[in-house]
Amino acid sequence: MLNVNDITVRLGGRTILDGATAQLPPRGRIGLIGRNGAGKSTLVRVIAKMLEPDTGSIDMPRGSRLGYIAHEAPGGSATPFETVLAADLERAALMEESEREHEDMHRIAEIHERLIAIDAHSAPSRAARILSGLGFDEEAQHRPLESFSGGWRMRVALASLLFSAPDLLLLDEPSNHLDLEAVMWLEDFLQSYPATILLVSHERDFLNNVVDHILHLERGKLTLYAGGYDAFERQRAERQAQIAAARAKQQAQREKLQDYVARNSARASTAKQAQSRAKALARMQPIAELVDDPSLSFDFPKP
């Protein structure tokens, strides 16, 4: 389970996250949503330990591996296939050590046992399948990265992250550089991913097809909803209706108390009761309204 504990982040004098708190379910596929500028990427960077919060903490199970796709495309003379294989750091290190070690038979046995345990020998076929799903045919998998455009090199970065199979997979707009066929393959891949996923996306269909929870970031706070994006919209509408009803009820109660205090404060026989109601009125905490995220609007002046 991933716990976000009272995270506050201030950037440039502006509070981006304000005591944000949430408990994410183990092996959940969580879609992080919110309006542009709400702080989604900031929260992802805090979880990825790329940004230190002003207050609060992130708790993960001990020994968990976290994977985050950087916004810098890989380059150089290495091929997509070589780059993806190298993303499994443990496998790469063990393979290199197995080629060097020829004397310590005990260590050689340990290396081969571990390679079997992590299914290292199937790694080339897994890497090829992931690259193929993201649009690289066999010839393209063995061309140097420097021969690809930035968008295709970002696909290699995504393939490397998926291949490394971290315990917490952080994805920020993963479908940005993909065509429809690659997006459909990615949806299928993520639906069967065996660990926790936290992804940022603005694509309604992608969220509905992949996630089983929605984490809504609004005004620096986090709220977790079960289900996909459509379920989130239904639950949020129900919550808005409940809050509106509670506000109306509280307002009616407030007006009733104010009226009683105004009519009975001056009378000696009812002054004590009026004072008691005035204190109850002062203790009453206003129920905050659930405000919709602002949307873009156009105003065309009359010619």
PDB file of C-alpha atoms in Angstrom:
ATOM      1  CA  MET A   1       0.000   0.000   0.000  1.00  0.00           C
ATOM      2  CA  LEU A   2       1.163   3.541  -0.798  1.00  0.00           C
ATOM      3  CA  ASN A   3       0.301   6.184   1.801  1.00  0.00           C
ATOM      4  CA  VAL A   4       0.372   9.902   1.030  1.00  0.00           C
ATOM      5  CA  ASN A   5       0.606  11.552   4.443  1.00  0.00           C
ATOM      6  CA  ASP A   6      -0.312  15.228   4.789  1.00  0.00           C
ATOM      7  CA  ILE A   7       1.837  16.400   1.861  1.00  0.00           C
ATOM      8  CA  THR A   8       2.248  20.157   1.452  1.00  0.00           C
ATOM      9  CA  VAL A   9       4.261  21.691  -1.384  1.00  0.00           C
ATOM     10  CA  ARG A  10       4.755  25.413  -1.996  1.00  0.00           C
ATOM     11  CA  LEU A  11       6.339  26.618  -5.212  1.00  0.00           C
ATOM     12  CA  GLY A  12       7.025  30.263  -5.987  1.00  0.00           C
ATOM     13  CA  GLY A  13       4.948  31.417  -3.039  1.00  0.00           C
ATOM     14  CA  ARG A  14       1.929  29.395  -4.184  1.00  0.00           C
ATOM     15  CA  THR A  15       0.585  26.369  -2.294  1.00  0.00           C
ATOM     16  CA  ILE A  16       0.282  23.507  -4.799  1.00  0.00           C
ATOM     17  CA  LEU A  17      -0.491  20.645  -2.400  1.00  0.00           C
ATOM     18  CA  ASP A  18      -2.158  21.524   0.897  1.00  0.00           C
ATOM     19  CA  GLY A  19      -2.077  18.647   3.376  1.00  0.00           C
ATOM     20  CA  ALA A  20      -2.851  16.109   0.644  1.00  0.00           C
ATOM     21  CA  THR A  21      -3.582  12.681   2.142  1.00  0.00           C
ATOM     22  CA  ALA A  22      -4.616   9.356   0.606  1.00  0.00           C
ATOM     23  CA  GLN A  23      -4.216   5.605   1.041  1.00  0.00           C
ATOM     24  CA  LEU A  24      -3.809   3.814  -2.279  1.00  0.00           C
ATOM     25  CA  PRO A  25      -4.875   0.154  -2.425  1.00  0.00           C
ATOM     26  CA  PRO A  26      -2.210  -2.501  -3.082  1.00  0.00           C
ATOM     27  CA  ARG A  27      -2.100  -3.600  -6.737  1.00  0.00           C
ATOM     28  CA  GLY A  28      -4.583  -0.876  -7.552  1.00  0.00           C
ATOM     29  CA  ARG A  29      -4.693   0.847 -10.931  1.00  0.00           C
ATOM     30  CA  ILE A  30      -5.252   4.443  -9.911  1.00  0.00           C
ATOM     31  CA  GLY A  31      -5.929   7.340 -12.272  1.00  0.00           C
ATOM     32  CA  LEU A  32      -4.734  10.699 -10.922  1.00  0.00           C
ATOM     33  CA  ILE A  33      -6.915  13.488 -12.309  1.00  0.00           C
ATOM     34  CA  GLY A  34      -7.431  17.200 -11.776  1.00  0.00           C
ATOM     35  CA  ARG A  35      -7.525  20.392 -13.792  1.00  0.00           C
ATOM     36  CA  ASN A  36      -4.363  21.690 -15.459  1.00  0.00           C
ATOM     37  CA  GLY A  37      -2.120  23.287 -12.862  1.00  0.00           C
ATOM     38  CA  ALA A  38      -3.765  21.468  -9.946  1.00  0.00           C
ATOM     39  CA  GLY A  39      -0.464  19.779  -9.022  1.00  0.00           C
ATOM     40  CA  LYS A  40      -0.720  16.273 -10.504  1.00  0.00           C
ATOM     41  CA  SER A  41       2.839  16.195 -11.858  1.00  0.00           C
ATOM     42  CA  THR A  42       4.079  17.771  -8.616  1.00  0.00           C
ATOM     43  CA  LEU A  43       2.505  14.951  -6.595  1.00  0.00           C
ATOM     44  CA  VAL A  44       4.005  12.330  -8.934  1.00  0.00           C
ATOM     45  CA  ARG A  45       7.453  13.913  -8.524  1.00  0.00           C
ATOM     46  CA  VAL A  46       7.065  13.873  -4.730  1.00  0.00           C
ATOM     47  CA  ILE A  47       6.128  10.182  -4.807  1.00  0.00           C
ATOM     48  CA  ALA A  48       9.074   9.497  -7.151  1.00  0.00           C
ATOM     49  CA  LYS A  49      11.356  11.271  -4.620  1.00  0.00           C
ATOM     50  CA  MET A  50      12.359  13.836  -7.213  1.00  0.00           C
ATOM     51  CA  LEU A  51      10.882  16.686  -5.149  1.00  0.00           C
ATOM     52  CA  GLU A  52      11.040  17.161  -1.385  1.00  0.00           C
ATOM     53  CA  PRO A  53       7.718  18.304   0.135  1.00  0.00           C
ATOM     54  CA  ASP A  54       7.581  21.160   2.642  1.00  0.00           C
ATOM     55  CA  THR A  55       5.741  18.885   5.067  1.00  0.00           C
ATOM     56  CA  GLY A  56       4.428  15.319   5.077  1.00  0.00           C
ATOM     57  CA  SER A  57       5.770  11.983   3.897  1.00  0.00           C
ATOM     58  CA  ILE A  58       5.260   9.116   1.446  1.00  0.00           C
ATOM     59  CA  ASP A  59       5.157   5.599   2.899  1.00  0.00           C
ATOM     60  CA  MET A  60       5.757   2.479   0.814  1.00  0.00           C
ATOM     61  CA  PRO A  61       6.441  -1.129   1.825  1.00  0.00           C
ATOM     62  CA  ARG A  62      10.113  -1.715   2.569  1.00  0.00           C
ATOM     63  CA  GLY A  63      12.086  -2.865  -0.470  1.00  0.00           C
ATOM     64  CA  SER A  64       9.490  -1.714  -3.004  1.00  0.00           C
ATOM     65  CA  ARG A  65      10.843  -0.704  -6.418  1.00  0.00           C
ATOM     66  CA  LEU A  66       9.479   2.468  -7.956  1.00  0.00           C
ATOM     67  CA  GLY A  67       9.516   3.255 -11.675  1.00  0.00           C
ATOM     68  CA  TYR A  68       8.958   6.669 -13.245  1.00  0.00           C
ATOM     69  CA  ILE A  69       9.325   7.650 -16.884  1.00  0.00           C
ATOM     70  CA  ALA A  70      11.456  10.745 -17.322  1.00  0.00           C
ATOM     71  CA  HIS A  71      10.479  13.373 -19.875  1.00  0.00           C
ATOM     72  CA  GLU A  72      13.887  13.098 -21.540  1.00  0.00           C
ATOM     73  CA  ALA A  73      14.056  10.723 -24.503  1.00  0.00           C
ATOM     74  CA  PRO A  74      16.975   8.229 -24.532  1.00  0.00           C
ATOM     75  CA  GLY A  75      19.504   8.568 -27.348  1.00  0.00           C
ATOM     76  CA  GLY A  76      22.861   7.377 -28.628  1.00  0.00           C
ATOM     77  CA  SER A  77      23.974   4.423 -30.685  1.00  0.00           C
ATOM     78  CA  ALA A  78      22.272   1.737 -28.566  1.00  0.00           C
ATOM     79  CA  THR A  79      19.257   0.051 -30.134  1.00  0.00           C
ATOM     80  CA  PRO A  80      15.735   0.043 -28.639  1.00  0.00           C
ATOM     81  CA  PHE A  81      16.149  -3.678 -27.912  1.00  0.00           C
ATOM     82  CA  GLU A  82      19.446  -3.140 -26.051  1.00  0.00           C
ATOM     83  CA  THR A  83      18.030  -0.154 -24.163  1.00  0.00           C
ATOM     84  CA  VAL A  84      14.994  -2.072 -22.952  1.00  0.00           C
ATOM     85  CA  LEU A  85      17.046  -5.097 -21.864  1.00  0.00           C
ATOM     86  CA  ALA A  86      19.405  -2.819 -19.913  1.00  0.00           C
ATOM     87  CA  ALA A  87      16.434  -1.392 -17.977  1.00  0.00           C
ATOM     88  CA  ASP A  88      16.371  -4.523 -15.792  1.00  0.00           C
ATOM     89  CA  LEU A  89      19.380  -3.458 -13.763  1.00  0.00           C
ATOM     90  CA  GLU A  90      19.602  -6.637 -11.691  1.00  0.00           C
ATOM     91  CA  ARG A  91      19.526  -8.889 -14.744  1.00  0.00           C
ATOM     92  CA  ALA A  92      22.084  -6.748 -16.568  1.00  0.00           C
ATOM     93  CA  ALA A  93      24.446  -6.792 -13.572  1.00  0.00           C
ATOM     94  CA  LEU A  94      24.089 -10.561 -13.100  1.00  0.00           C
ATOM     95  CA  MET A  95      24.658 -11.271 -16.784  1.00  0.00           C
ATOM     96  CA  GLU A  96      27.786  -9.130 -16.764  1.00  0.00           C
ATOM     97  CA  GLU A  97      29.075 -10.819 -13.601  1.00  0.00           C
ATOM     98  CA  SER A  98      28.391 -14.289 -15.023  1.00  0.00           C
ATOM     99  CA  GLU A  99      30.667 -13.477 -17.965  1.00  0.00           C
ATOM    100  CA  ARG A 100      33.482 -12.314 -15.642  1.00  0.00           C
ATOM    101  CA  GLU A 101      33.278 -14.923 -12.896  1.00  0.00           C
ATOM    102  CA  HIS A 102      35.095 -18.179 -13.729  1.00  0.00           C
ATOM    103  CA  GLU A 103      36.734 -19.261 -10.442  1.00  0.00           C
ATOM    104  CA  ASP A 104      34.248 -19.008  -7.551  1.00  0.00           C
ATOM    105  CA  MET A 105      31.934 -21.928  -8.271  1.00  0.00           C
ATOM    106  CA  HIS A 106      29.700 -21.063  -5.319  1.00  0.00           C
ATOM    107  CA  ARG A 107      29.164 -17.532  -6.644  1.00  0.00           C
ATOM    108  CA  ILE A 108      28.572 -18.857 -10.171  1.00  0.00           C
ATOM    109  CA  ALA A 109      25.835 -21.125  -8.789  1.00  0.00           C
ATOM    110  CA  GLU A 110      24.261 -18.196  -6.914  1.00  0.00           C
ATOM    111  CA  ILE A 111      24.239 -16.090 -10.065  1.00  0.00           C
ATOM    112  CA  HIS A 112      22.529 -18.768 -12.134  1.00  0.00           C
ATOM    113  CA  GLU A 113      19.988 -19.487  -9.385  1.00  0.00           C
ATOM    114  CA  ARG A 114      19.071 -15.837  -9.237  1.00  0.00           C
ATOM    115  CA  LEU A 115      18.860 -15.554 -13.038  1.00  0.00           C
ATOM    116  CA  ILE A 116      16.429 -18.471 -13.038  1.00  0.00           C
ATOM    117  CA  ALA A 117      14.411 -16.911 -10.193  1.00  0.00           C
ATOM    118  CA  ILE A 118      13.912 -13.639 -12.079  1.00  0.00           C
ATOM    119  CA  ASP A 119      13.196 -15.478 -15.345  1.00  0.00           C
ATOM    120  CA  ALA A 120      16.155 -13.753 -16.968  1.00  0.00           C
ATOM    121  CA  HIS A 121      16.353 -16.113 -19.940  1.00  0.00           C
ATOM    122  CA  SER A 122      12.894 -15.079 -21.170  1.00  0.00           C
ATOM    123  CA  ALA A 123      13.861 -11.396 -20.975  1.00  0.00           C
ATOM    124  CA  PRO A 124      14.774 -10.996 -24.681  1.00  0.00           C
ATOM    125  CA  SER A 125      11.384 -12.297 -25.821  1.00  0.00           C
ATOM    126  CA  ARG A 126       9.562 -10.104 -23.266  1.00  0.00           C
ATOM    127  CA  ALA A 127      11.498  -7.049 -24.407  1.00  0.00           C
ATOM    128  CA  ALA A 128      10.699  -7.801 -28.043  1.00  0.00           C
ATOM    129  CA  ARG A 129       6.970  -8.246 -27.256  1.00  0.00           C
ATOM    130  CA  ILE A 130       6.772  -4.919 -25.436  1.00  0.00           C
ATOM    131  CA  LEU A 131       8.588  -3.074 -28.224  1.00  0.00           C
ATOM    132  CA  SER A 132       6.390  -4.742 -30.821  1.00  0.00           C
ATOM    133  CA  GLY A 133       3.262  -3.708 -28.911  1.00  0.00           C
ATOM    134  CA  LEU A 134       4.477  -0.102 -28.925  1.00  0.00           C
ATOM    135  CA  GLY A 135       4.966  -0.145 -32.694  1.00  0.00           C
ATOM    136  CA  PHE A 136       8.562  -1.317 -33.272  1.00  0.00           C
ATOM    137  CA  ASP A 137       8.885  -4.058 -35.867  1.00  0.00           C
ATOM    138  CA  GLU A 138      11.877  -6.412 -35.761  1.00  0.00           C
ATOM    139  CA  GLU A 139      14.024  -4.212 -37.997  1.00  0.00           C
ATOM    140  CA  ALA A 140      13.261  -1.060 -35.978  1.00  0.00           C
ATOM    141  CA  GLN A 141      14.135  -2.791 -32.710  1.00  0.00           C
ATOM    142  CA  HIS A 142      17.736  -3.115 -33.869  1.00  0.00           C
ATOM    143  CA  ARG A 143      18.312   0.339 -35.313  1.00  0.00           C
ATOM    144  CA  PRO A 144      20.295   2.917 -33.301  1.00  0.00           C
ATOM    145  CA  LEU A 145      18.183   5.226 -31.145  1.00  0.00           C
ATOM    146  CA  GLU A 146      19.707   8.278 -32.760  1.00  0.00           C
ATOM    147  CA  SER A 147      17.928   7.377 -36.005  1.00  0.00           C
ATOM    148  CA  PHE A 148      14.470   7.832 -34.382  1.00  0.00           C
ATOM    149  CA  SER A 149      12.459  10.978 -33.715  1.00  0.00           C
ATOM    150  CA  GLY A 150      11.900  12.203 -30.166  1.00  0.00           C
ATOM    151  CA  GLY A 151       8.408  10.701 -30.030  1.00  0.00           C
ATOM    152  CA  TRP A 152       9.639   7.227 -30.972  1.00  0.00           C
ATOM    153  CA  ARG A 153      12.500   7.475 -28.477  1.00  0.00           C
ATOM    154  CA  MET A 154       9.931   8.302 -25.788  1.00  0.00           C
ATOM    155  CA  ARG A 155       8.210   5.045 -26.730  1.00  0.00           C
ATOM    156  CA  VAL A 156      11.511   3.307 -25.983  1.00  0.00           C
ATOM    157  CA  ALA A 157      11.599   5.008 -22.587  1.00  0.00           C
ATOM    158  CA  LEU A 158       8.063   3.732 -21.903  1.00  0.00           C
ATOM    159  CA  ALA A 159       9.011   0.222 -23.075  1.00  0.00           C
ATOM    160  CA  SER A 160      12.029   0.251 -20.741  1.00  0.00           C
ATOM    161  CA  LEU A 161       9.869   1.233 -17.786  1.00  0.00           C
ATOM    162  CA  LEU A 162       7.265  -1.453 -18.504  1.00  0.00           C
ATOM    163  CA  PHE A 163       9.988  -4.064 -18.946  1.00  0.00           C
ATOM    164  CA  SER A 164      11.589  -3.228 -15.581  1.00  0.00           C
ATOM    165  CA  ALA A 165       8.241  -4.113 -13.899  1.00  0.00           C
ATOM    166  CA  PRO A 166       8.496  -1.937 -10.745  1.00  0.00           C
ATOM    167  CA  ASP A 167       6.266  -2.483  -7.708  1.00  0.00           C
ATOM    168  CA  LEU A 168       4.863   1.039  -8.180  1.00  0.00           C
ATOM    169  CA  LEU A 169       4.526   2.137 -11.791  1.00  0.00           C
ATOM    170  CA  LEU A 170       4.211   5.920 -12.185  1.00  0.00           C
ATOM    171  CA  LEU A 171       2.972   7.080 -15.585  1.00  0.00           C
ATOM    172  CA  ASP A 172       2.454  10.719 -16.560  1.00  0.00           C
ATOM    173  CA  GLU A 173       0.352  10.947 -19.750  1.00  0.00           C
ATOM    174  CA  PRO A 174       1.694   7.615 -21.112  1.00  0.00           C
ATOM    175  CA  SER A 175      -0.395   7.748 -24.293  1.00  0.00           C
ATOM    176  CA  ASN A 176       0.976  11.107 -25.464  1.00  0.00           C
ATOM    177  CA  HIS A 177       3.361   9.684 -28.087  1.00  0.00           C
ATOM    178  CA  LEU A 178       1.292   6.660 -29.103  1.00  0.00           C
ATOM    179  CA  ASP A 179      -1.016   5.943 -32.014  1.00  0.00           C
ATOM    180  CA  LEU A 180      -4.376   4.227 -31.515  1.00  0.00           C
ATOM    181  CA  GLU A 181      -3.020   0.702 -32.011  1.00  0.00           C
ATOM    182  CA  ALA A 182      -0.239   1.243 -29.449  1.00  0.00           C
ATOM    183  CA  VAL A 183      -2.713   2.803 -26.989  1.00  0.00           C
ATOM    184  CA  MET A 184      -4.954  -0.268 -27.236  1.00  0.00           C
ATOM    185  CA  TRP A 185      -1.956  -2.543 -26.629  1.00  0.00           C
ATOM    186  CA  LEU A 186      -0.926  -0.431 -23.618  1.00  0.00           C
ATOM    187  CA  GLU A 187      -4.439  -0.656 -22.173  1.00  0.00           C
ATOM    188  CA  ASP A 188      -4.314  -4.465 -22.351  1.00  0.00           C
ATOM    189  CA  PHE A 189      -0.838  -4.525 -20.819  1.00  0.00           C
ATOM    190  CA  LEU A 190      -1.795  -2.298 -17.880  1.00  0.00           C
ATOM    191  CA  GLN A 191      -5.036  -4.175 -17.198  1.00  0.00           C
ATOM    192  CA  SER A 192      -3.002  -7.279 -16.334  1.00  0.00           C
ATOM    193  CA  TYR A 193      -0.090  -5.489 -14.616  1.00  0.00           C
ATOM    194  CA  PRO A 194       0.590  -7.384 -11.360  1.00  0.00           C
ATOM    195  CA  ALA A 195       1.565  -4.409  -9.175  1.00  0.00           C
ATOM    196  CA  THR A 196       0.358  -0.889  -8.323  1.00  0.00           C
ATOM    197  CA  ILE A 197      -0.090   1.726 -11.055  1.00  0.00           C
ATOM    198  CA  LEU A 198      -0.556   5.460 -10.581  1.00  0.00           C
ATOM    199  CA  LEU A 199      -1.139   7.230 -13.889  1.00  0.00           C
ATOM    200  CA  VAL A 200      -1.964  10.767 -14.931  1.00  0.00           C
ATOM    201  CA  SER A 201      -4.197  11.044 -17.980  1.00  0.00           C
ATOM    202  CA  HIS A 202      -6.764  13.399 -19.483  1.00  0.00           C
ATOM    203  CA  GLU A 203      -8.225  10.704 -21.756  1.00  0.00           C
ATOM    204  CA  ARG A 204     -11.600   9.547 -20.502  1.00  0.00           C
ATOM    205  CA  ASP A 205     -11.691   6.286 -22.495  1.00  0.00           C
ATOM    206  CA  PHE A 206      -8.155   5.365 -21.441  1.00  0.00           C
ATOM    207  CA  LEU A 207      -9.044   5.893 -17.771  1.00  0.00           C
ATOM    208  CA  ASN A 208     -12.290   3.913 -18.088  1.00  0.00           C
ATOM    209  CA  ASN A 209     -10.478   1.006 -19.765  1.00  0.00           C
ATOM    210  CA  VAL A 210      -7.497   0.822 -17.391  1.00  0.00           C
ATOM    211  CA  VAL A 211      -8.062   2.127 -13.861  1.00  0.00           C
ATOM    212  CA  ASP A 212     -10.095   0.740 -10.984  1.00  0.00           C
ATOM    213  CA  HIS A 213      -9.786   3.861  -8.791  1.00  0.00           C
ATOM    214  CA  ILE A 214      -9.743   7.607  -9.421  1.00  0.00           C
ATOM    215  CA  LEU A 215      -7.621   9.885  -7.230  1.00  0.00           C
ATOM    216  CA  HIS A 216      -9.001  13.410  -7.620  1.00  0.00           C
ATOM    217  CA  LEU A 217      -6.709  16.340  -6.843  1.00  0.00           C
ATOM    218  CA  GLU A 218      -8.610  19.554  -6.192  1.00  0.00           C
ATOM    219  CA  ARG A 219      -7.529  22.707  -4.371  1.00  0.00           C
ATOM    220  CA  GLY A 220      -4.491  20.876  -2.969  1.00  0.00           C
ATOM    221  CA  LYS A 221      -6.523  17.998  -1.480  1.00  0.00           C
ATOM    222  CA  LEU A 222      -6.911  14.357  -2.561  1.00  0.00           C
ATOM    223  CA  THR A 223     -10.098  12.280  -2.690  1.00  0.00           C
ATOM    224  CA  LEU A 224     -10.116   8.602  -3.700  1.00  0.00           C
ATOM    225  CA  TYR A 225     -13.078   7.134  -5.628  1.00  0.00           C
ATOM    226  CA  ALA A 226     -13.649   3.492  -6.574  1.00  0.00           C
ATOM    227  CA  GLY A 227     -14.145   2.666 -10.246  1.00  0.00           C
ATOM    228  CA  GLY A 228     -13.222   4.315 -13.541  1.00  0.00           C
ATOM    229  CA  TYR A 229     -13.792   7.864 -14.722  1.00  0.00           C
ATOM    230  CA  ASP A 230     -17.518   7.444 -15.403  1.00  0.00           C
ATOM    231  CA  ALA A 231     -18.008   6.023 -11.891  1.00  0.00           C
ATOM    232  CA  PHE A 232     -16.059   8.986 -10.493  1.00  0.00           C
ATOM    233  CA  GLU A 233     -18.370  11.457 -12.228  1.00  0.00           C
ATOM    234  CA  ARG A 234     -21.465   9.703 -10.842  1.00  0.00           C
ATOM    235  CA  GLN A 235     -20.069   9.568  -7.304  1.00  0.00           C
ATOM    236  CA  ARG A 236     -18.931  13.173  -7.435  1.00  0.00           C
ATOM    237  CA  ALA A 237     -22.376  14.310  -8.622  1.00  0.00           C
ATOM    238  CA  GLU A 238     -23.976  12.386  -5.740  1.00  0.00           C
ATOM    239  CA  ARG A 239     -21.509  13.953  -3.299  1.00  0.00           C
ATOM    240  CA  GLN A 240     -22.299  17.427  -4.669  1.00  0.00           C
ATOM    241  CA  ALA A 241     -26.011  16.795  -4.173  1.00  0.00           C
ATOM    242  CA  GLN A 242     -25.455  15.594  -0.587  1.00  0.00           C
ATOM    243  CA  ILE A 243     -23.296  18.606   0.272  1.00  0.00           C
ATOM    244  CA  ALA A 244     -25.823  20.997  -1.299  1.00  0.00           C
ATOM    245  CA  ALA A 245     -28.617  19.418   0.762  1.00  0.00           C
ATOM    246  CA  ALA A 246     -26.542  19.629   3.946  1.00  0.00           C
ATOM    247  CA  ARG A 247     -25.699  23.292   3.240  1.00  0.00           C
ATOM    248  CA  ALA A 248     -29.370  24.114   2.673  1.00  0.00           C
ATOM    249  CA  LYS A 249     -30.344  22.363   5.919  1.00  0.00           C
ATOM    250  CA  GLN A 250     -27.613  24.172   7.851  1.00  0.00           C
ATOM    251  CA  GLN A 251     -28.619  27.531   6.362  1.00  0.00           C
ATOM    252  CA  ALA A 252     -32.236  26.976   7.382  1.00  0.00           C
ATOM    253  CA  GLN A 253     -31.105  26.084  10.918  1.00  0.00           C
ATOM    254  CA  ARG A 254     -28.836  29.137  11.021  1.00  0.00           C
ATOM    255  CA  GLU A 255     -31.669  31.465   9.962  1.00  0.00           C
ATOM    256  CA  LYS A 256     -33.972  29.943  12.562  1.00  0.00           C
ATOM    257  CA  LEU A 257     -31.417  30.504  15.331  1.00  0.00           C
ATOM    258  CA  GLN A 258     -30.685  34.058  14.153  1.00  0.00           C
ATOM    259  CA  ASP A 259     -34.388  34.856  14.139  1.00  0.00           C
ATOM    260  CA  TYR A 260     -34.838  33.488  17.655  1.00  0.00           C
ATOM    261  CA  VAL A 261     -31.866  35.455  18.990  1.00  0.00           C
ATOM    262  CA  ALA A 262     -33.060  38.666  17.331  1.00  0.00           C
ATOM    263  CA  ARG A 263     -36.597  38.326  18.775  1.00  0.00           C
ATOM    264  CA  ASN A 264     -35.756  37.154  22.281  1.00  0.00           C
ATOM    265  CA  SER A 265     -32.445  38.732  23.361  1.00  0.00           C
ATOM    266  CA  ALA A 266     -34.088  41.828  24.836  1.00  0.00           C
ATOM    267  CA  ARG A 267     -36.661  39.929  26.923  1.00  0.00           C
ATOM    268  CA  ALA A 268     -35.599  39.044  30.428  1.00  0.00           C
ATOM    269  CA  SER A 269     -37.653  35.829  30.394  1.00  0.00           C
ATOM    270  CA  THR A 270     -35.997  34.493  27.225  1.00  0.00           C
ATOM    271  CA  ALA A 271     -32.566  36.194  27.301  1.00  0.00           C
ATOM    272  CA  LYS A 272     -30.838  33.081  28.668  1.00  0.00           C
ATOM    273  CA  GLN A 273     -32.271  30.843  25.937  1.00  0.00           C
ATOM    274  CA  ALA A 274     -31.359  33.453  23.321  1.00  0.00           C
ATOM    275  CA  GLN A 275     -27.781  33.599  24.638  1.00  0.00           C
ATOM    276  CA  SER A 276     -27.542  29.795  24.470  1.00  0.00           C
ATOM    277  CA  ARG A 277     -28.709  29.822  20.842  1.00  0.00           C
ATOM    278  CA  ALA A 278     -26.261  32.612  19.998  1.00  0.00           C
ATOM    279  CA  LYS A 279     -23.418  30.447  21.302  1.00  0.00           C
ATOM    280  CA  ALA A 280     -24.676  27.480  19.230  1.00  0.00           C
ATOM    281  CA  LEU A 281     -24.772  29.784  16.214  1.00  0.00           C
ATOM    282  CA  ALA A 282     -21.161  30.868  16.814  1.00  0.00           C
ATOM    283  CA  ARG A 283     -20.003  27.234  17.118  1.00  0.00           C
ATOM    284  CA  MET A 284     -21.679  26.212  13.856  1.00  0.00           C
ATOM    285  CA  GLN A 285     -19.006  25.513  11.227  1.00  0.00           C
ATOM    286  CA  PRO A 286     -20.074  26.400   7.660  1.00  0.00           C
ATOM    287  CA  ILE A 287     -20.197  23.425   5.298  1.00  0.00           C
ATOM    288  CA  ALA A 288     -17.795  24.127   2.432  1.00  0.00           C
ATOM    289  CA  GLU A 289     -19.334  24.122  -1.012  1.00  0.00           C
ATOM    290  CA  LEU A 290     -17.990  21.578  -3.510  1.00  0.00           C
ATOM    291  CA  VAL A 291     -16.826  23.828  -6.320  1.00  0.00           C
ATOM    292  CA  ASP A 292     -16.567  22.585  -9.894  1.00  0.00           C
ATOM    293  CA  ASP A 293     -13.197  22.972 -11.592  1.00  0.00           C
ATOM    294  CA  PRO A 294     -13.212  26.097 -13.754  1.00  0.00           C
ATOM    295  CA  SER A 295     -13.633  25.423 -17.447  1.00  0.00           C
ATOM    296  CA  LEU A 296     -12.468  27.388 -20.450  1.00  0.00           C
ATOM    297  CA  SER A 297     -15.036  29.914 -21.660  1.00  0.00           C
ATOM    298  CA  PHE A 298     -15.169  32.214 -24.658  1.00  0.00           C
ATOM    299  CA  ASP A 299     -16.732  35.653 -24.823  1.00  0.00           C
ATOM    300  CA  PHE A 300     -17.343  37.039 -28.314  1.00  0.00           C
ATOM    301  CA  PRO A 301     -18.125  40.770 -28.205  1.00  0.00           C
ATOM    302  CA  LYS A 302     -21.064  41.943 -30.283  1.00  0.00           C
ATOM    303  CA  PRO A 303     -19.774  43.538 -33.520  1.00  0.00           C
TER     304      PRO A 303
END
